[in-house]
mmCIF file of C-alpha atoms and ligand atoms in Angstrom:
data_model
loop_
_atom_site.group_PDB
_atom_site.id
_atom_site.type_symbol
_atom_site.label_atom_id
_atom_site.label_comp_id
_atom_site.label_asym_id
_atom_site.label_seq_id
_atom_site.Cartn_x
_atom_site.Cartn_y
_atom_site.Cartn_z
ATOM 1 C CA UNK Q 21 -11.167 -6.409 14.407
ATOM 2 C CA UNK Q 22 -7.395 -6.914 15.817
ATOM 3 C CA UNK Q 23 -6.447 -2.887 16.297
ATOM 4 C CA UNK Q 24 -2.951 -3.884 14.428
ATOM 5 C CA UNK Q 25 -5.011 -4.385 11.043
ATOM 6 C CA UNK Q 26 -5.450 -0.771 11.782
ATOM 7 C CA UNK Q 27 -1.870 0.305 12.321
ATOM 8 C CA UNK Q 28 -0.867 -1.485 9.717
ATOM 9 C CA UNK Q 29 -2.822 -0.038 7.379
ATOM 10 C CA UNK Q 30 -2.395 3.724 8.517
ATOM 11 C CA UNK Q 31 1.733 2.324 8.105
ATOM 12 C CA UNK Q 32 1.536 0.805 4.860
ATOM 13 C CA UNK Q 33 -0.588 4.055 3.551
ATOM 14 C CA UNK Q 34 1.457 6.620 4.968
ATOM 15 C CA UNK Q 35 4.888 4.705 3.074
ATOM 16 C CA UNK Q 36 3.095 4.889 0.010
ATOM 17 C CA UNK Q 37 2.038 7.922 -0.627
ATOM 18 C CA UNK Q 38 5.715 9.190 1.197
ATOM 19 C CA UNK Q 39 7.908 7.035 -1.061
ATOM 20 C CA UNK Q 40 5.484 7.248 -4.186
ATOM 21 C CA UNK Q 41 5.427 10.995 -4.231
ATOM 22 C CA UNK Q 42 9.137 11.174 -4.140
ATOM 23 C CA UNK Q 43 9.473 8.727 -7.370
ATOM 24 C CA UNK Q 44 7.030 10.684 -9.368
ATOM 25 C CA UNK Q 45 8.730 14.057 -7.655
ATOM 26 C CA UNK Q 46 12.078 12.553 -8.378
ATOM 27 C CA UNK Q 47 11.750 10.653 -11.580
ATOM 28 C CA UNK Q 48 8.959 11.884 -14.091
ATOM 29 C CA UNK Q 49 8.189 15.601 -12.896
ATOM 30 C CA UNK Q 50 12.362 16.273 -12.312
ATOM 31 C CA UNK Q 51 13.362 15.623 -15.592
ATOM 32 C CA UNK Q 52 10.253 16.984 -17.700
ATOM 33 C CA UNK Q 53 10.329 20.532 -15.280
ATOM 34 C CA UNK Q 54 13.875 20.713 -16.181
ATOM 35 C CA UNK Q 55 14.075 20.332 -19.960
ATOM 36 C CA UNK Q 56 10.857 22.423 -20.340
ATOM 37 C CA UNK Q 57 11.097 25.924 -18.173
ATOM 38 C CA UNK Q 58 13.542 28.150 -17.308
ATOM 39 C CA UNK Q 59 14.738 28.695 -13.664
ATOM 40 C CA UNK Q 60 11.163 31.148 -13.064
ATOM 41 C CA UNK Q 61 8.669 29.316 -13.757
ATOM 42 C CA UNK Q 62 10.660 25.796 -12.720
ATOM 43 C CA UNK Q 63 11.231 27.022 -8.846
ATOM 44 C CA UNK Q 64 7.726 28.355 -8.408
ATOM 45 C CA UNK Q 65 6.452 25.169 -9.901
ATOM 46 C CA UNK Q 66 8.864 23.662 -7.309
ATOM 47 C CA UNK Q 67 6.977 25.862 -4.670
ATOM 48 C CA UNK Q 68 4.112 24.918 -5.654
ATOM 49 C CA UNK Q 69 4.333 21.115 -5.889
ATOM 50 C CA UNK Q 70 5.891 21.570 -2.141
ATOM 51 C CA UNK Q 71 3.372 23.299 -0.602
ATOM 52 C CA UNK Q 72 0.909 20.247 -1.636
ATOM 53 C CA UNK Q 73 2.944 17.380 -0.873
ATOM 54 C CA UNK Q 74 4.994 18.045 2.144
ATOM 55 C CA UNK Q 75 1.851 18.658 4.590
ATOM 56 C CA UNK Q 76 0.760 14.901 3.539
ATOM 57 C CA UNK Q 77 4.963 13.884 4.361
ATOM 58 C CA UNK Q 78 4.625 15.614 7.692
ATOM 59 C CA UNK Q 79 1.329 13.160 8.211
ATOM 60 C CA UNK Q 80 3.002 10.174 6.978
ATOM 61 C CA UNK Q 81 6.276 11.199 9.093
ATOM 62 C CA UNK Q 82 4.162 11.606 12.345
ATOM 63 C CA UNK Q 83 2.283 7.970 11.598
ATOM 64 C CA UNK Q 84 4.954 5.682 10.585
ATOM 65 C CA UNK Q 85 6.857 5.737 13.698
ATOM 66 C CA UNK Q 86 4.082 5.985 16.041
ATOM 67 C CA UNK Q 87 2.510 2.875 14.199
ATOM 68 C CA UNK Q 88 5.053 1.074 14.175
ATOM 69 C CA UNK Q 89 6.495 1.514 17.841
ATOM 70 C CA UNK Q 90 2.465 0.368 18.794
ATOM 71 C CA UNK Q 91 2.900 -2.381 16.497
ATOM 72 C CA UNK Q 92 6.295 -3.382 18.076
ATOM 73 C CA UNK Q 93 4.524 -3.139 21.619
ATOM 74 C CA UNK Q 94 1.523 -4.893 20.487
ATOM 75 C CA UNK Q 95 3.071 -8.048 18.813
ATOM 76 C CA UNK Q 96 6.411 -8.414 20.548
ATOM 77 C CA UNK Q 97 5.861 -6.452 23.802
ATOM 78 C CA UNK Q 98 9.061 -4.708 23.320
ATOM 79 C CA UNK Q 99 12.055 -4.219 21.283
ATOM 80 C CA UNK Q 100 14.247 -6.989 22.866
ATOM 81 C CA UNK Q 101 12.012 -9.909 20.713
ATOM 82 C CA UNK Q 102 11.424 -7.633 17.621
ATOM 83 C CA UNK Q 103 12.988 -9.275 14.566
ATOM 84 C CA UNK Q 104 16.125 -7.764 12.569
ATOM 85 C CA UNK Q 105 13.941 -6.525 9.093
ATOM 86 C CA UNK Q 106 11.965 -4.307 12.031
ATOM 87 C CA UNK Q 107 15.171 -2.589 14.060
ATOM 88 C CA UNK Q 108 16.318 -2.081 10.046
ATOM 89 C CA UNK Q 109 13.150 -0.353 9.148
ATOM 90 C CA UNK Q 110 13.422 1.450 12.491
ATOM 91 C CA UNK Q 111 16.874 2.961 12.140
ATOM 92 C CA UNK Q 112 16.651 3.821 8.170
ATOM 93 C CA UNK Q 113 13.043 5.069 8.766
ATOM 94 C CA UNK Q 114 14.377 7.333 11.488
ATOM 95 C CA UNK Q 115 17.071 8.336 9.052
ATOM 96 C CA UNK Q 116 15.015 9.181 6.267
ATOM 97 C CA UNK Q 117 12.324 11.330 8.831
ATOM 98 C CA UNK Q 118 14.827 13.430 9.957
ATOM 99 C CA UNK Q 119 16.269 13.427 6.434
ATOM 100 C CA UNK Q 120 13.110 14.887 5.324
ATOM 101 C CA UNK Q 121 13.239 17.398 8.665
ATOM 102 C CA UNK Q 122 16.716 18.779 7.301
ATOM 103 C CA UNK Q 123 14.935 19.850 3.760
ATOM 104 C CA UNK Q 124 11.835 21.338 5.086
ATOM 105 C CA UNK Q 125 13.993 23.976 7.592
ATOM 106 C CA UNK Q 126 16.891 24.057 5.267
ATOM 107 C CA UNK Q 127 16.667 23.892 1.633
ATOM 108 C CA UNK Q 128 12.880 24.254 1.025
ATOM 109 C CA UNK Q 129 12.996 27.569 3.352
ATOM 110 C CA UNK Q 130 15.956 28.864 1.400
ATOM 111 C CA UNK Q 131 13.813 28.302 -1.897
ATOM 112 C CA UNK Q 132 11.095 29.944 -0.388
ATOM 113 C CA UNK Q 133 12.427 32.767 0.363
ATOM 114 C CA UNK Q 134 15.297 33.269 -2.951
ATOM 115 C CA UNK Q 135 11.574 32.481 -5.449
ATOM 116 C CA UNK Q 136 10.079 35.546 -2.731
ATOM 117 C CA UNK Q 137 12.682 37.469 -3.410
ATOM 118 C CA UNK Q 138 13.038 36.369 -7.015
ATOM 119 C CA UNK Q 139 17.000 35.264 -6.719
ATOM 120 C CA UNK Q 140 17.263 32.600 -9.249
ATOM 121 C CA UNK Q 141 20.710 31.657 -9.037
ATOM 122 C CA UNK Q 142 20.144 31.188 -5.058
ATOM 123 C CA UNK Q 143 16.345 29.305 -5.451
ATOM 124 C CA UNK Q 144 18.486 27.092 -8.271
ATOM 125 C CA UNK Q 145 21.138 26.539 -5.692
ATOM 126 C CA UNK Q 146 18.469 25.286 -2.530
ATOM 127 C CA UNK Q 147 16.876 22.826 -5.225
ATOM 128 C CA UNK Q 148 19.727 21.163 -5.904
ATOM 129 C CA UNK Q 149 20.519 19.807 -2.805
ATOM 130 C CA UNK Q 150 16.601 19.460 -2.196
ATOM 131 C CA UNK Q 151 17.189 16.976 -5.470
ATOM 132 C CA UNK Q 152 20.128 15.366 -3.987
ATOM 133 C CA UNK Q 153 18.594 14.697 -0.219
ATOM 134 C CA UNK Q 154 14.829 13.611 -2.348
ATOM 135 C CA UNK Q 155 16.827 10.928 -4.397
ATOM 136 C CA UNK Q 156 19.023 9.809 -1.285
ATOM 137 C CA UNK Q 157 15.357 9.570 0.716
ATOM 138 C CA UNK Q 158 13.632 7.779 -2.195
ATOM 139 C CA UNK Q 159 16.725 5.058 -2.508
ATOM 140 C CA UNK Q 160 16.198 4.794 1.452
ATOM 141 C CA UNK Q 161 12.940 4.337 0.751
ATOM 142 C CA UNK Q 162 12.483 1.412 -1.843
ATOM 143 C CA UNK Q 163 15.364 -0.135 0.846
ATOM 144 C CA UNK Q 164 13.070 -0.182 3.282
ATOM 145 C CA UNK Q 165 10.355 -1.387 1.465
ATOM 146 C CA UNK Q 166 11.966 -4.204 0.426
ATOM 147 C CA UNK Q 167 13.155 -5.260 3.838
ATOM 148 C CA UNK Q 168 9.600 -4.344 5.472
ATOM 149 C CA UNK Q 169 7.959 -6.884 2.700
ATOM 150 C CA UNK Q 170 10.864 -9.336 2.197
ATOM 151 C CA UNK Q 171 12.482 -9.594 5.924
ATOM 152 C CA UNK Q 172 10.002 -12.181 7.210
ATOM 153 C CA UNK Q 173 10.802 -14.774 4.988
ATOM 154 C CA UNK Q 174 14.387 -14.150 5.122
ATOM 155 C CA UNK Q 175 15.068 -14.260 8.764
HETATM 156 C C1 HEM U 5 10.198 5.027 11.502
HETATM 157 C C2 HEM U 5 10.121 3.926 12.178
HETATM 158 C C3 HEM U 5 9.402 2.667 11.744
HETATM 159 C C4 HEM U 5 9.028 1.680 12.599
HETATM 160 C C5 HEM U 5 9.254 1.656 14.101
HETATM 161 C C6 HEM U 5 8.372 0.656 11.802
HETATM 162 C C7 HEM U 5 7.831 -0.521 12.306
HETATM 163 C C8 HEM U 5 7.109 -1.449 11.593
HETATM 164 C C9 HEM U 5 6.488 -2.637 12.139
HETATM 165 C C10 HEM U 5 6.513 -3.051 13.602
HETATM 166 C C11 HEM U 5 5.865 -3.305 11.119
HETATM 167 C C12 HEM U 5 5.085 -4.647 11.204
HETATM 168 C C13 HEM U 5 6.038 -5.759 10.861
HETATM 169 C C14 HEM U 5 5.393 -7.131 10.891
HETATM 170 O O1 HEM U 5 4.239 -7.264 11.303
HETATM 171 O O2 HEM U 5 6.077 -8.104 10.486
HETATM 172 C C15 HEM U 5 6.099 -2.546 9.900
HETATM 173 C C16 HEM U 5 5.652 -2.908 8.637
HETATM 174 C C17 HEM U 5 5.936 -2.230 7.478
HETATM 175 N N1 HEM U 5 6.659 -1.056 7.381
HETATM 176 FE FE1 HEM U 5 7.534 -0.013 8.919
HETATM 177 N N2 HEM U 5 8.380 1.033 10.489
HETATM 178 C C18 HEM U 5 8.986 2.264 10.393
HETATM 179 C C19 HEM U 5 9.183 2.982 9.237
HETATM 180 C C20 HEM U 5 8.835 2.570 7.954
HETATM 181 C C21 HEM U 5 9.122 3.293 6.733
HETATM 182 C C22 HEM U 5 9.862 4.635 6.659
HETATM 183 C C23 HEM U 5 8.610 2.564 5.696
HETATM 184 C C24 HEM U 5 8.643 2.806 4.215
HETATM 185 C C25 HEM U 5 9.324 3.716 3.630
HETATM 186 C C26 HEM U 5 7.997 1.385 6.259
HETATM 187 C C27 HEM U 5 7.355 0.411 5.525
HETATM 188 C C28 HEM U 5 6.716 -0.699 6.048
HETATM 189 C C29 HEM U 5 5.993 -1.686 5.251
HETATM 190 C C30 HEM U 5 5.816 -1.677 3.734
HETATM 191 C C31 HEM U 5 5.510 -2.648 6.165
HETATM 192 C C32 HEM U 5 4.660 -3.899 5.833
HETATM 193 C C33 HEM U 5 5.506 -5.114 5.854
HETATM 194 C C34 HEM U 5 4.656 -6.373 5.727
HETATM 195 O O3 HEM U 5 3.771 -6.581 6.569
HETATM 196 O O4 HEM U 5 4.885 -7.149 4.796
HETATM 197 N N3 HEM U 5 8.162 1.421 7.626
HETATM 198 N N4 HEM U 5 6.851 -1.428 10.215
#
Protein backbone atom coordinates (compact mmCIF):
# COMPACT_ATOMS: atom_id res chain seq x y z
CA UNK A 1 0.00 0.00 0.00
CA UNK A 2 1.41 3.62 -1.18
CA UNK A 3 2.08 5.21 2.61
CA UNK A 4 0.19 8.52 1.13
CA UNK A 5 -3.22 6.45 1.12
CA UNK A 6 -2.33 6.61 4.72
CA UNK A 7 -1.72 10.31 5.17
CA UNK A 8 -4.39 11.04 3.35
CA UNK A 9 -6.68 9.38 5.20
CA UNK A 10 -5.37 10.41 8.78
CA UNK A 11 -5.81 14.25 6.74
CA UNK A 12 -9.12 13.86 5.41
CA UNK A 13 -10.30 12.32 9.02
CA UNK A 14 -8.76 14.74 11.15
CA UNK A 15 -10.71 17.83 8.78
CA UNK A 16 -13.78 16.14 9.38
CA UNK A 17 -14.29 15.61 12.57
CA UNK A 18 -12.38 19.41 13.14
CA UNK A 19 -14.72 21.25 10.75
CA UNK A 20 -17.85 18.95 11.49
CA UNK A 21 -17.73 19.51 15.19
CA UNK A 22 -17.60 23.19 14.75
CA UNK A 23 -20.93 23.17 12.42
CA UNK A 24 -22.86 21.11 14.84
CA UNK A 25 -20.99 23.32 17.81
CA UNK A 26 -21.75 26.38 15.81
CA UNK A 27 -25.04 25.80 14.12
CA UNK A 28 -27.51 23.28 15.90
CA UNK A 29 -26.16 23.12 19.64
CA UNK A 30 -25.51 27.34 19.59
CA UNK A 31 -28.81 28.26 18.92
CA UNK A 32 -30.88 25.45 20.87
CA UNK A 33 -28.31 26.08 24.25
CA UNK A 34 -29.17 29.62 23.88
CA UNK A 35 -32.96 29.81 23.63
CA UNK A 36 -33.27 26.98 26.24
CA UNK A 37 -30.95 27.76 29.56
CA UNK A 38 -29.97 30.53 31.31
CA UNK A 39 -26.30 31.74 31.49
CA UNK A 40 -25.62 28.61 34.48
CA UNK A 41 -26.41 25.86 33.11
CA UNK A 42 -25.52 27.23 29.27
CA UNK A 43 -21.59 27.94 30.22
CA UNK A 44 -21.12 24.70 32.10
CA UNK A 45 -22.76 22.94 29.23
CA UNK A 46 -20.22 25.03 27.24
CA UNK A 47 -17.50 23.49 29.61
CA UNK A 48 -18.54 20.53 29.19
CA UNK A 49 -18.94 20.12 25.42
CA UNK A 50 -15.17 21.68 25.45
CA UNK A 51 -13.57 19.45 27.50
CA UNK A 52 -14.76 16.54 24.95
CA UNK A 53 -14.11 18.06 21.75
CA UNK A 54 -11.05 20.15 21.94
CA UNK A 55 -8.60 17.11 22.96
CA UNK A 56 -9.83 15.43 19.49
CA UNK A 57 -9.02 19.40 17.76
CA UNK A 58 -5.62 19.30 19.38
CA UNK A 59 -5.23 15.64 17.48
CA UNK A 60 -6.58 16.82 14.31
CA UNK A 61 -4.40 20.18 14.69
CA UNK A 62 -1.15 18.12 15.31
CA UNK A 63 -2.07 15.67 12.06
CA UNK A 64 -3.16 17.95 9.41
CA UNK A 65 -0.04 19.79 9.02
CA UNK A 66 2.29 17.06 9.62
CA UNK A 67 0.31 15.02 6.90
CA UNK A 68 0.22 17.23 4.70
CA UNK A 69 3.91 18.67 4.74
CA UNK A 70 4.78 14.50 4.24
CA UNK A 71 2.37 14.51 1.56
CA UNK A 72 3.93 17.67 -0.06
CA UNK A 73 7.47 15.91 0.33
CA UNK A 74 6.24 12.68 -0.86
CA UNK A 75 4.44 13.71 -4.15
CA UNK A 76 6.18 16.92 -5.14
CA UNK A 77 9.51 16.65 -3.25
CA UNK A 78 9.13 20.10 -2.04
CA UNK A 79 7.14 23.16 -1.97
CA UNK A 80 8.62 24.84 -5.13
CA UNK A 81 6.32 22.19 -7.54
CA UNK A 82 3.33 22.03 -5.07
CA UNK A 83 0.22 23.35 -6.82
CA UNK A 84 -1.69 26.72 -5.77
CA UNK A 85 -5.12 24.82 -4.04
CA UNK A 86 -2.11 23.19 -1.65
CA UNK A 87 0.02 26.61 -0.57
CA UNK A 88 -3.96 27.88 -0.09
CA UNK A 89 -4.80 25.06 2.17
CA UNK A 90 -1.38 25.57 3.76
CA UNK A 91 -1.64 29.23 4.70
CA UNK A 92 -5.57 29.21 5.75
CA UNK A 93 -4.95 25.85 7.55
CA UNK A 94 -2.12 27.50 9.44
CA UNK A 95 -4.49 30.36 10.09
CA UNK A 96 -7.25 28.51 11.38
CA UNK A 97 -4.61 26.17 13.83
CA UNK A 98 -3.37 28.97 15.44
CA UNK A 99 -6.88 30.44 15.35
CA UNK A 100 -7.95 27.59 17.36
CA UNK A 101 -4.50 28.08 19.67
CA UNK A 102 -5.78 31.75 20.51
CA UNK A 103 -9.28 30.23 22.01
CA UNK A 104 -7.91 27.39 23.93
CA UNK A 105 -5.28 29.92 26.07
CA UNK A 106 -7.58 32.83 25.77
CA UNK A 107 -11.21 32.63 25.80
CA UNK A 108 -11.84 28.96 26.81
CA UNK A 109 -9.36 29.59 29.96
CA UNK A 110 -11.23 32.75 30.82
CA UNK A 111 -14.57 30.59 30.76
CA UNK A 112 -13.01 28.16 32.77
CA UNK A 113 -12.12 29.93 35.30
CA UNK A 114 -15.39 32.89 35.46
CA UNK A 115 -17.95 29.13 35.40
CA UNK A 116 -15.11 28.12 38.55
CA UNK A 117 -15.68 31.01 40.05
CA UNK A 118 -19.33 31.24 39.06
CA UNK A 119 -19.05 34.96 37.30
CA UNK A 120 -21.70 34.81 34.74
CA UNK A 121 -21.50 38.05 33.23
CA UNK A 122 -17.55 37.36 32.69
CA UNK A 123 -18.06 33.31 31.48
CA UNK A 124 -20.95 35.10 29.07
CA UNK A 125 -18.38 37.58 27.98
CA UNK A 126 -15.30 34.70 27.05
CA UNK A 127 -18.11 32.76 25.00
CA UNK A 128 -18.84 35.31 22.92
CA UNK A 129 -15.80 35.82 21.32
CA UNK A 130 -15.24 31.89 21.60
CA UNK A 131 -18.61 32.11 19.20
CA UNK A 132 -17.18 34.72 17.06
CA UNK A 133 -13.46 33.04 16.50
CA UNK A 134 -15.66 29.18 16.14
CA UNK A 135 -17.81 30.74 13.25
CA UNK A 136 -14.73 32.68 11.65
CA UNK A 137 -12.77 28.99 11.94
CA UNK A 138 -15.77 27.04 10.58
CA UNK A 139 -16.18 29.65 7.40
CA UNK A 140 -12.24 29.02 7.06
CA UNK A 141 -12.99 25.75 7.18
CA UNK A 142 -15.71 24.85 4.49
CA UNK A 143 -13.07 27.40 2.37
CA UNK A 144 -10.66 25.09 2.60
CA UNK A 145 -12.54 22.24 1.94
CA UNK A 146 -13.69 23.38 -1.06
CA UNK A 147 -10.32 24.33 -2.44
CA UNK A 148 -8.68 20.95 -1.02
CA UNK A 149 -11.57 18.96 -3.13
CA UNK A 150 -12.16 21.43 -6.01
CA UNK A 151 -8.44 22.92 -6.69
CA UNK A 152 -7.28 20.03 -8.88
CA UNK A 153 -9.61 20.43 -11.47
CA UNK A 154 -9.42 24.06 -11.46
CA UNK A 155 -5.78 24.66 -11.83
C1 LIG B 1 -2.24 23.00 7.86
C2 LIG B 1 -1.61 22.73 6.76
C3 LIG B 1 -2.10 21.82 5.66
C4 LIG B 1 -1.30 21.28 4.71
C5 LIG B 1 0.20 21.47 4.59
C6 LIG B 1 -2.14 20.47 3.84
C7 LIG B 1 -1.70 19.74 2.75
C8 LIG B 1 -2.45 18.88 1.99
C9 LIG B 1 -1.97 18.07 0.90
C10 LIG B 1 -0.52 18.00 0.42
C11 LIG B 1 -3.02 17.36 0.38
C12 LIG B 1 -3.00 16.37 -0.81
C13 LIG B 1 -3.38 17.13 -2.05
C14 LIG B 1 -3.42 16.26 -3.30
O1 LIG B 1 -3.02 15.10 -3.26
O2 LIG B 1 -3.86 16.79 -4.35
C15 LIG B 1 -4.20 17.73 1.14
C16 LIG B 1 -5.48 17.25 0.91
C17 LIG B 1 -6.61 17.66 1.58
N1 LIG B 1 -6.65 18.57 2.63
FE1 LIG B 1 -5.06 19.58 3.44
N2 LIG B 1 -3.44 20.56 4.27
C18 LIG B 1 -3.48 21.36 5.39
C19 LIG B 1 -4.60 21.69 6.11
C20 LIG B 1 -5.90 21.30 5.81
C21 LIG B 1 -7.08 21.72 6.53
C22 LIG B 1 -7.09 22.67 7.74
C23 LIG B 1 -8.16 21.11 5.94
C24 LIG B 1 -9.63 21.21 6.24
C25 LIG B 1 -10.16 22.04 7.05
C26 LIG B 1 -7.65 20.30 4.86
C27 LIG B 1 -8.43 19.52 4.03
C28 LIG B 1 -7.96 18.70 3.02
C29 LIG B 1 -8.81 17.84 2.21
C30 LIG B 1 -10.33 17.69 2.31
C31 LIG B 1 -7.94 17.19 1.30
C32 LIG B 1 -8.33 16.15 0.22
C33 LIG B 1 -8.36 16.78 -1.12
C34 LIG B 1 -8.55 15.74 -2.21
O3 LIG B 1 -7.72 14.82 -2.31
O4 LIG B 1 -9.51 15.85 -2.98
N3 LIG B 1 -6.28 20.45 4.81
N4 LIG B 1 -3.83 18.65 2.11
Amino acid sequence: MNLNSLYILLHIISAVIWVGGMYFAYMCLRPVAASQLEPPQRLRLWVGVFDKFFPVVWVSVVLLPLTGYVMIFSIWQGFAATPLYVHLMNGIGTLMILIYMHVYFTPFARLKKAVAAEQWPAGGEALAQIRKLVGLNLSLGLLVIVIAGGGRYFV
